[in-house]
PDB file of C-alpha atoms in Angstrom:
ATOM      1  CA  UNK A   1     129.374  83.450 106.167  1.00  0.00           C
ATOM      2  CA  UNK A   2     129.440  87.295 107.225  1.00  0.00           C
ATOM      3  CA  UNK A   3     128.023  88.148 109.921  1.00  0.00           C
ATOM      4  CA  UNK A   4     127.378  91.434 111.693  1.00  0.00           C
ATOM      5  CA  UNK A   5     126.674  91.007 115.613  1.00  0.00           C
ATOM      6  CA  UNK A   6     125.392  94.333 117.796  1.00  0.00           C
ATOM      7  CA  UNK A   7     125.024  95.026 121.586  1.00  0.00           C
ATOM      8  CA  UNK A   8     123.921  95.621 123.361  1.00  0.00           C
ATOM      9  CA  UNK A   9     120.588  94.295 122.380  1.00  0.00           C
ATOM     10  CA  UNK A  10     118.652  96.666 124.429  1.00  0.00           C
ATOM     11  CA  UNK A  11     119.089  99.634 126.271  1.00  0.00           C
ATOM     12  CA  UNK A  12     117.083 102.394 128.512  1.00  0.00           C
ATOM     13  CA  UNK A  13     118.697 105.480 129.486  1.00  0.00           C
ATOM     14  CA  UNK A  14     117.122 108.854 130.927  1.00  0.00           C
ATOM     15  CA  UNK A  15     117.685 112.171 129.204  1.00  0.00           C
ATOM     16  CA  UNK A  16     121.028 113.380 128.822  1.00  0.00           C
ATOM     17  CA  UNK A  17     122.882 110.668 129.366  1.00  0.00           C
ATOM     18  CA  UNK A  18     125.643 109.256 126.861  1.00  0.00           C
ATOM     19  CA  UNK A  19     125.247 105.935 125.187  1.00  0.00           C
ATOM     20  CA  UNK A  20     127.909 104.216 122.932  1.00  0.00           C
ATOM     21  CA  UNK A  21     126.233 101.177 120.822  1.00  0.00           C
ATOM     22  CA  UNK A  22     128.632  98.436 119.810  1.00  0.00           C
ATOM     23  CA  UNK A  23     129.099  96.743 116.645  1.00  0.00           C
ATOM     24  CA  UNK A  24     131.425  93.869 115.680  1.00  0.00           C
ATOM     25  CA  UNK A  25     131.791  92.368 111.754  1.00  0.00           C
ATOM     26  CA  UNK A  26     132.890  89.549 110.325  1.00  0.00           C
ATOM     27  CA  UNK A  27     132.613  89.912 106.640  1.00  0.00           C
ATOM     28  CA  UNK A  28     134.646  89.199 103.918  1.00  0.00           C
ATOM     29  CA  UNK A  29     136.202  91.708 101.625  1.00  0.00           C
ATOM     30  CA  UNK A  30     135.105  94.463 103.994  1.00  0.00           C
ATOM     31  CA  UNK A  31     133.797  97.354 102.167  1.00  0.00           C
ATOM     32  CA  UNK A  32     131.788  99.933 104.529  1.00  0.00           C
ATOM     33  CA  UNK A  33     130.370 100.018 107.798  1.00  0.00           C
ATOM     34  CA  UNK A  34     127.146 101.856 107.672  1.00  0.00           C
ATOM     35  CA  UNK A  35     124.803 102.873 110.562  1.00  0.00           C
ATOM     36  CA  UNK A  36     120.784 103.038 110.450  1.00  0.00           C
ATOM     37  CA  UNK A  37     118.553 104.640 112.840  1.00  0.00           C
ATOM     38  CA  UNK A  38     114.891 102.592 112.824  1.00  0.00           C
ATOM     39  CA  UNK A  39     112.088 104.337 114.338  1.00  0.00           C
ATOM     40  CA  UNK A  40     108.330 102.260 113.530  1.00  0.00           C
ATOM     41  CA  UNK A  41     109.245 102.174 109.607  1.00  0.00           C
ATOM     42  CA  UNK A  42     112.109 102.364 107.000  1.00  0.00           C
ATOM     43  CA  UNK A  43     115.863 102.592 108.456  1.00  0.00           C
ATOM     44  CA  UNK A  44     116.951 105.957 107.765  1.00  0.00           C
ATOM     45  CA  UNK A  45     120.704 106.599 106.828  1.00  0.00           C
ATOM     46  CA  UNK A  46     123.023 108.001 109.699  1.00  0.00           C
ATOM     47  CA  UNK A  47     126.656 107.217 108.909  1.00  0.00           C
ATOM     48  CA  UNK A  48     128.930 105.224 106.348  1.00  0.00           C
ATOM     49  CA  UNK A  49     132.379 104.667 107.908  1.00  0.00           C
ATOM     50  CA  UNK A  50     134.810 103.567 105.442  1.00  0.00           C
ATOM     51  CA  UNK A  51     138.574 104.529 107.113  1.00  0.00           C
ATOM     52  CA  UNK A  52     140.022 103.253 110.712  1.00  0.00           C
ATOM     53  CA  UNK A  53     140.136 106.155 113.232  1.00  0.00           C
ATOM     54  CA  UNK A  54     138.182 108.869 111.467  1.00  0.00           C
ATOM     55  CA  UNK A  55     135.529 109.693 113.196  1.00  0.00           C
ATOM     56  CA  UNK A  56     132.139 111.022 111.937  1.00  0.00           C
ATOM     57  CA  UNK A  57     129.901 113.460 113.631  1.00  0.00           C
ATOM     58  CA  UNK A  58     126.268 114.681 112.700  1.00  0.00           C
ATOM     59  CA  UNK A  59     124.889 116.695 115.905  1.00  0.00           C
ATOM     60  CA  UNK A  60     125.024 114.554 119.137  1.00  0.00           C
ATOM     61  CA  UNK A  61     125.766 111.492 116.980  1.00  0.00           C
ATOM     62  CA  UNK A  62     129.570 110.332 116.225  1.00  0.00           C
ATOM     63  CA  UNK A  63     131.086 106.842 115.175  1.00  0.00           C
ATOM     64  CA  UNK A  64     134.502 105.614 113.966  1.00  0.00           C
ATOM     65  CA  UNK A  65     135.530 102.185 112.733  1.00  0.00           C
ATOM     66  CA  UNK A  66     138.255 100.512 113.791  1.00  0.00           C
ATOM     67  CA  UNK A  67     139.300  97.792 110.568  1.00  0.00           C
ATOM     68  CA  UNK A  68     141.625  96.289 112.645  1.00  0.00           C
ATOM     69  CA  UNK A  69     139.913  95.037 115.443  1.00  0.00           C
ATOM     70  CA  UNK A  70     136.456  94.712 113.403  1.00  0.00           C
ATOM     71  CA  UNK A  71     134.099  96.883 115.250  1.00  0.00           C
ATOM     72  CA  UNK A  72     132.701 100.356 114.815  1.00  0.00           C
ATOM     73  CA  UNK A  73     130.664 102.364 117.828  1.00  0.00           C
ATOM     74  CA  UNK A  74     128.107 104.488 117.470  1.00  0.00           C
ATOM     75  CA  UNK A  75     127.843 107.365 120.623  1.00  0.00           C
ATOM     76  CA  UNK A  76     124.950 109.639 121.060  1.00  0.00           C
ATOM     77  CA  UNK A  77     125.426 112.798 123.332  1.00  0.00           C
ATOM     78  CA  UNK A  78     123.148 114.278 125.877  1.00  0.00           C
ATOM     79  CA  UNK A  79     120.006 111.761 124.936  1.00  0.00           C
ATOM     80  CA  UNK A  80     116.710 113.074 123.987  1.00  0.00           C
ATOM     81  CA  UNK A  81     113.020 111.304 123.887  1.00  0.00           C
ATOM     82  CA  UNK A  82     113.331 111.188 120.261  1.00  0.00           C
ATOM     83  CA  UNK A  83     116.349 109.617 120.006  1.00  0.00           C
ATOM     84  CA  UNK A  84     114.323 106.249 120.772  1.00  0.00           C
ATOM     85  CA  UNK A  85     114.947 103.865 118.422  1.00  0.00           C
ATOM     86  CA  UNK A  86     116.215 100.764 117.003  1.00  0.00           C
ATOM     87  CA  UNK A  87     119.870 101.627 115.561  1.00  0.00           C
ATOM     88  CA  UNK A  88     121.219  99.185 112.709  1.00  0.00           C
ATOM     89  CA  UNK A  89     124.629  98.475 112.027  1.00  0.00           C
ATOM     90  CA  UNK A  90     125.540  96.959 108.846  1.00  0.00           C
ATOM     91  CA  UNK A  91     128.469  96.338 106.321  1.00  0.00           C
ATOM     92  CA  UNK A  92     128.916  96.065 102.728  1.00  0.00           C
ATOM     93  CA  UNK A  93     131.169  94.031 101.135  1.00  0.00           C
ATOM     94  CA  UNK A  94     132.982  94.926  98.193  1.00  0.00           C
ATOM     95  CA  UNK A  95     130.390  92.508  95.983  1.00  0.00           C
ATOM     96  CA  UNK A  96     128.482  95.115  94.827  1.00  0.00           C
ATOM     97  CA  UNK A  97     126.826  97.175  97.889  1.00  0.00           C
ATOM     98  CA  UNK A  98     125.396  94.078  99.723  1.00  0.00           C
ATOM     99  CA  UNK A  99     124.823  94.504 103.390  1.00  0.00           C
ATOM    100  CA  UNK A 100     124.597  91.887 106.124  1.00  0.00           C
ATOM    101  CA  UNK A 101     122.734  93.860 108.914  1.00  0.00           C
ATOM    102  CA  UNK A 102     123.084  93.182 112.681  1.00  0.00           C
ATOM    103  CA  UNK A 103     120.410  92.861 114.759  1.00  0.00           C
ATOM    104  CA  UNK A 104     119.981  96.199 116.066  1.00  0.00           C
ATOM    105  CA  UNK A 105     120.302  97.626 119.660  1.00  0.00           C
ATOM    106  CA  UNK A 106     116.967  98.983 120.691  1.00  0.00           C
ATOM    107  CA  UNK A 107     117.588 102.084 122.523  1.00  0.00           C
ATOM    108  CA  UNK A 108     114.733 103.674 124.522  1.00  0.00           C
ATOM    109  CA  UNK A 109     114.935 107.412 125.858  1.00  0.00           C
ATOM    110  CA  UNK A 110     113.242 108.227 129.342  1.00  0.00           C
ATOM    111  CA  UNK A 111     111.865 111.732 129.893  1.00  0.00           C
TER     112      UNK A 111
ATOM    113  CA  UNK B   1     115.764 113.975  99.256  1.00  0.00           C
ATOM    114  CA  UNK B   2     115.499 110.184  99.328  1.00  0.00           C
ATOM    115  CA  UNK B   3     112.269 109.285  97.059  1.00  0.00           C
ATOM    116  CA  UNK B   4     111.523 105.766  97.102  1.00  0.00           C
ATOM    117  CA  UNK B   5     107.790 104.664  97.809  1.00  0.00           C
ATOM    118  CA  UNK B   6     106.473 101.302  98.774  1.00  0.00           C
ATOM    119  CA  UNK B   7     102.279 100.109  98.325  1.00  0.00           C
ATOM    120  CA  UNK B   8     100.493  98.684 100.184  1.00  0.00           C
ATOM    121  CA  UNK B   9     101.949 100.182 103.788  1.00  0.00           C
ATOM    122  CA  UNK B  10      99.678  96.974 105.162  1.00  0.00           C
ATOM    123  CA  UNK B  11      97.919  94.390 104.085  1.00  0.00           C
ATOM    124  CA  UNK B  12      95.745  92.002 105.491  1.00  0.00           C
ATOM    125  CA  UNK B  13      95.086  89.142 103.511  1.00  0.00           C
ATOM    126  CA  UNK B  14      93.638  85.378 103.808  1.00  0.00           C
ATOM    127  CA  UNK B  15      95.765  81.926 103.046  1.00  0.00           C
ATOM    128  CA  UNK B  16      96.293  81.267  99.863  1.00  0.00           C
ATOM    129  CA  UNK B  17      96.059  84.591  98.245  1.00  0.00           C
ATOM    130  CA  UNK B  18      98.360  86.058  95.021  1.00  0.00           C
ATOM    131  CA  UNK B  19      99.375  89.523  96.127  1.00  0.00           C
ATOM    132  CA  UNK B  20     101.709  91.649  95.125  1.00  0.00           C
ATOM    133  CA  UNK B  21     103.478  94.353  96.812  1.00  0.00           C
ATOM    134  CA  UNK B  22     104.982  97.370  94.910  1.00  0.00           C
ATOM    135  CA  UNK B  23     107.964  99.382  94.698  1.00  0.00           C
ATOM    136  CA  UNK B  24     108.887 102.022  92.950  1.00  0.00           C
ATOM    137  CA  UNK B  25     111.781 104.818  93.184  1.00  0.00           C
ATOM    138  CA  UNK B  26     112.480 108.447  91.280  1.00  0.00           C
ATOM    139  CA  UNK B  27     116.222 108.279  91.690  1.00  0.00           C
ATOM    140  CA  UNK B  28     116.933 106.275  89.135  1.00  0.00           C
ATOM    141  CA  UNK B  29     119.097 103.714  91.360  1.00  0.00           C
ATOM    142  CA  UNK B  30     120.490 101.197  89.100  1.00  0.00           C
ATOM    143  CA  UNK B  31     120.370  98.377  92.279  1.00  0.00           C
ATOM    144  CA  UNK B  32     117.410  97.912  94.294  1.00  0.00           C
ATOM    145  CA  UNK B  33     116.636  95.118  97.054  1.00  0.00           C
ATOM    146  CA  UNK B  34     113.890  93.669  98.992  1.00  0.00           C
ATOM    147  CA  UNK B  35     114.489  92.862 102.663  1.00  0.00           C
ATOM    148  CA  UNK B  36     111.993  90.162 105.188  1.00  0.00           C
ATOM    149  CA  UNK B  37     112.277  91.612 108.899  1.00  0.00           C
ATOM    150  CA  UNK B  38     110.508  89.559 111.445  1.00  0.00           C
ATOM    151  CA  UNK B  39     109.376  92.095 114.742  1.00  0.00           C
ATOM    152  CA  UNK B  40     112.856  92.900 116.095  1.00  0.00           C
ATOM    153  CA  UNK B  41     115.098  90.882 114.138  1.00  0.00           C
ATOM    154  CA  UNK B  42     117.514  91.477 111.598  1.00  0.00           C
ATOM    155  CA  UNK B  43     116.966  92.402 108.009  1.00  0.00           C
ATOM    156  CA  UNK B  44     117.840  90.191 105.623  1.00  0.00           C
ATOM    157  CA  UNK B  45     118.200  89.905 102.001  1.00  0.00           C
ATOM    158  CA  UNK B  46     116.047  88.051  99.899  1.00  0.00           C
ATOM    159  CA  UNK B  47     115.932  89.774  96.686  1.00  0.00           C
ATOM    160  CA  UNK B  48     118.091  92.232  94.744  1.00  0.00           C
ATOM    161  CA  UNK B  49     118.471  93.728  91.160  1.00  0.00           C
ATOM    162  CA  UNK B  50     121.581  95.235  89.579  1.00  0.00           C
ATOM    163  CA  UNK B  51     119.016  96.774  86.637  1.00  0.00           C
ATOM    164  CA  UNK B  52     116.252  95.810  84.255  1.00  0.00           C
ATOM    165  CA  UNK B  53     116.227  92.566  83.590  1.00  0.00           C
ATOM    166  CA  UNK B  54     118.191  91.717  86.392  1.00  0.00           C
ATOM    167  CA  UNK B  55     117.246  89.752  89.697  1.00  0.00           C
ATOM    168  CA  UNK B  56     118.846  87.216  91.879  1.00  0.00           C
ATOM    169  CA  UNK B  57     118.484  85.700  94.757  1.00  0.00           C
ATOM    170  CA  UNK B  58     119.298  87.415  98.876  1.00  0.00           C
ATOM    171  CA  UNK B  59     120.905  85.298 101.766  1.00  0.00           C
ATOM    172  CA  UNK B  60     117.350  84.422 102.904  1.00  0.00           C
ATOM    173  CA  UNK B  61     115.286  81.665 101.159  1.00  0.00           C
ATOM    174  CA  UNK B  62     112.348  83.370  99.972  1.00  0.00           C
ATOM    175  CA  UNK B  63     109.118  82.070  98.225  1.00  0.00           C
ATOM    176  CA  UNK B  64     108.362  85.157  96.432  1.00  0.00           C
ATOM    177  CA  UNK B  65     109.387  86.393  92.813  1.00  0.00           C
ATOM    178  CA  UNK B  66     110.584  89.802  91.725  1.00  0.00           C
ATOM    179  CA  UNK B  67     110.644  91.160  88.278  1.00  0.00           C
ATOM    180  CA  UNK B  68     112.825  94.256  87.010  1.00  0.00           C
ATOM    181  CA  UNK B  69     111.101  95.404  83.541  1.00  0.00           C
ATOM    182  CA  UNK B  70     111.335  99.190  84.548  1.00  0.00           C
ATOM    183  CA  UNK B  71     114.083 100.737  86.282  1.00  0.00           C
ATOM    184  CA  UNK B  72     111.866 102.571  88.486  1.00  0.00           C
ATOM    185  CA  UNK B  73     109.896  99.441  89.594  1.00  0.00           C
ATOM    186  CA  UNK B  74     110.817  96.469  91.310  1.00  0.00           C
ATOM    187  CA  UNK B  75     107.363  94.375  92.444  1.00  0.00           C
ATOM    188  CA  UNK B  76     107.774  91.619  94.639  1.00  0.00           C
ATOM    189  CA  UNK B  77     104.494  88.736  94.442  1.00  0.00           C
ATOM    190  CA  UNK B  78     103.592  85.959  96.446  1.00  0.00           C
ATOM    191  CA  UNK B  79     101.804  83.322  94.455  1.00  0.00           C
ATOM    192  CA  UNK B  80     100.037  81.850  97.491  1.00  0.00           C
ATOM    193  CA  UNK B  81     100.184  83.230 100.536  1.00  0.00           C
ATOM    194  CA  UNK B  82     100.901  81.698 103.601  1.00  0.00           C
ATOM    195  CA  UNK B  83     100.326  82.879 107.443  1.00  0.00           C
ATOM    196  CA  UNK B  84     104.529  81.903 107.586  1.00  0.00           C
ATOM    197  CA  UNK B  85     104.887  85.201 105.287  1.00  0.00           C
ATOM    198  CA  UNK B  86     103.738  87.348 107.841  1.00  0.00           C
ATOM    199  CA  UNK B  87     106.096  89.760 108.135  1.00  0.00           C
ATOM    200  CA  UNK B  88     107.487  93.276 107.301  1.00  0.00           C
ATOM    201  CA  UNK B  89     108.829  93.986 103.727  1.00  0.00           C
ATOM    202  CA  UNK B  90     111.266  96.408 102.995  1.00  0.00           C
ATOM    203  CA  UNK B  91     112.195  97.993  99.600  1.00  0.00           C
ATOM    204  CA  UNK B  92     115.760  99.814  99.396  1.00  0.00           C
ATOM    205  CA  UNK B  93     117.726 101.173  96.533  1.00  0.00           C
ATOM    206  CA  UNK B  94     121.249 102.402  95.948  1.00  0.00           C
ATOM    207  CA  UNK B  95     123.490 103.252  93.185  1.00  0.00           C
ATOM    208  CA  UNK B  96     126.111 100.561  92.239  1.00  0.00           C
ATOM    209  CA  UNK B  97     129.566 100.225  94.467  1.00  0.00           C
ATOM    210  CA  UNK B  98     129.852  99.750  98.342  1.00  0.00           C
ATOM    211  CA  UNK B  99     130.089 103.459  98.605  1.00  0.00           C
ATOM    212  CA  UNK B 100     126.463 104.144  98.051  1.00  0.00           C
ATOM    213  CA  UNK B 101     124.053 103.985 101.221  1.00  0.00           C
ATOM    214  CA  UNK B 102     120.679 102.224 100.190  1.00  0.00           C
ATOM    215  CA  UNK B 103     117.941 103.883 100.855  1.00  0.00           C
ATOM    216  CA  UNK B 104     114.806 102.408 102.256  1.00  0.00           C
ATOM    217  CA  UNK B 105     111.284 102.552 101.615  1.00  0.00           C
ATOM    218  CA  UNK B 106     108.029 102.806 104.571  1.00  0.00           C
ATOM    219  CA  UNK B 107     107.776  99.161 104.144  1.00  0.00           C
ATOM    220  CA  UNK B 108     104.723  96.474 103.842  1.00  0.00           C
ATOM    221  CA  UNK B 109     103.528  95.062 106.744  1.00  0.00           C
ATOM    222  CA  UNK B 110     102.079  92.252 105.224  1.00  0.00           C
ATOM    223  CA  UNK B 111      99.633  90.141 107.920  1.00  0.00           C
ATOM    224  CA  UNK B 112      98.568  86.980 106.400  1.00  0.00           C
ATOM    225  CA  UNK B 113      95.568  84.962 108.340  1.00  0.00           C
TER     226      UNK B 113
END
């Protein structure tokens, strides 16, 4: 069974600090690793990671895959209120775009 | 833009109930899935289509039904609701191939008493 497992679960940091977000995937005829940022509603699309060791960078936001060792990280620079969030980690298998999701790291921003 | 709409955004409903919540998208994705996600839990799968006329089954057991007539519109219904359906549903959509991100809809919160 795949399985996509994220951590950590939770996490509070103050402004401008650095957090990396962890996620680890078991899933059978890999595919993708894609990353989801969740504020109250839909998941909105941040990153699909498809190649070991090349990172991707949007802003303060960067994460790389590693396909050997089964684990991507997402790291967000110099934190801001409105980076608060629930951040989803997910991978598709090559089955036709079918994600198993992880549970999601809830990251909260202090002022 | 991403353009991929979901109605009601929440519905309160009693036991027992048909409802029916809608989803539609402009993109013209061929593939298009409904997701159950509990208050901070994971998403997970309980319906997909890979076109009209197509629908199967997601990793979750679901009670509900989805049709695909339209390519556009992929309704999901709940012939009797239950107060264990409570829960958010989620519409996405994607071209075909693991290289395509889905893309989400606002979601149902569906609240059944």
């Amino acid at each position: 069974e795949d399985k996509v497992v994220q951590s950590p679960l939770s996490l509070v940091v103050h402004e401008g600090d650095t957090v990396t977000l962890n996620c680890s995937y078991e899933v059978t005829n890999f595919r993708s690793l894609l990353w989801y940022k969740q504020e109250k509603k839909a998941p909105t699309f941040l990153f699909m990671l498809t190649s070991s060791g090349i990172e991707k960078k949007s802003g303060r936001l960067s994460s790389i895959l590693d396909k050997k060792e089964l684990f991507s990280i997402l790291n967000i620079t110099a934190t801001q209120t409105g980076d608060s969030a629930i951040y989803l980690c997910a991978a598709n298998n090559n089955a036709g775009n079918m994600l198993t999701f992880g549970g999601g790291t809830r990251l909260m921003v202090k002022p | 833009e991403a353009d991929i709409y979901q109605t009601p955004r929440y519905l309160v409903i009693g036991t027992g109930k048909k409802i029916t919540l809608e989803c539609s998208q402009t993109m013209g994705h061929d593939k298009m899935y409904w997701y159950q996600q509990d208050p901070g839990m994971e998403l997970h799968l309980i319906h997909y289509s890979y076109g009209v006329n197509s629908t199967e089954k997601g990793d979750l057991s679901s009670e509900s039904t989805v049709s695909r007539i339209r390519t556009e519109h992929f309704p999901l219904t709940l012939e009797s609701a239950r107060p264990s359906h409570t829960s958010q549903y989620l519409c996405a959509s994607s071209w075909p191939g693991p290289t395509y991100e889905q893309y989400f809809g606002p979601g149902t919160r569906l609240t059944v008493t």
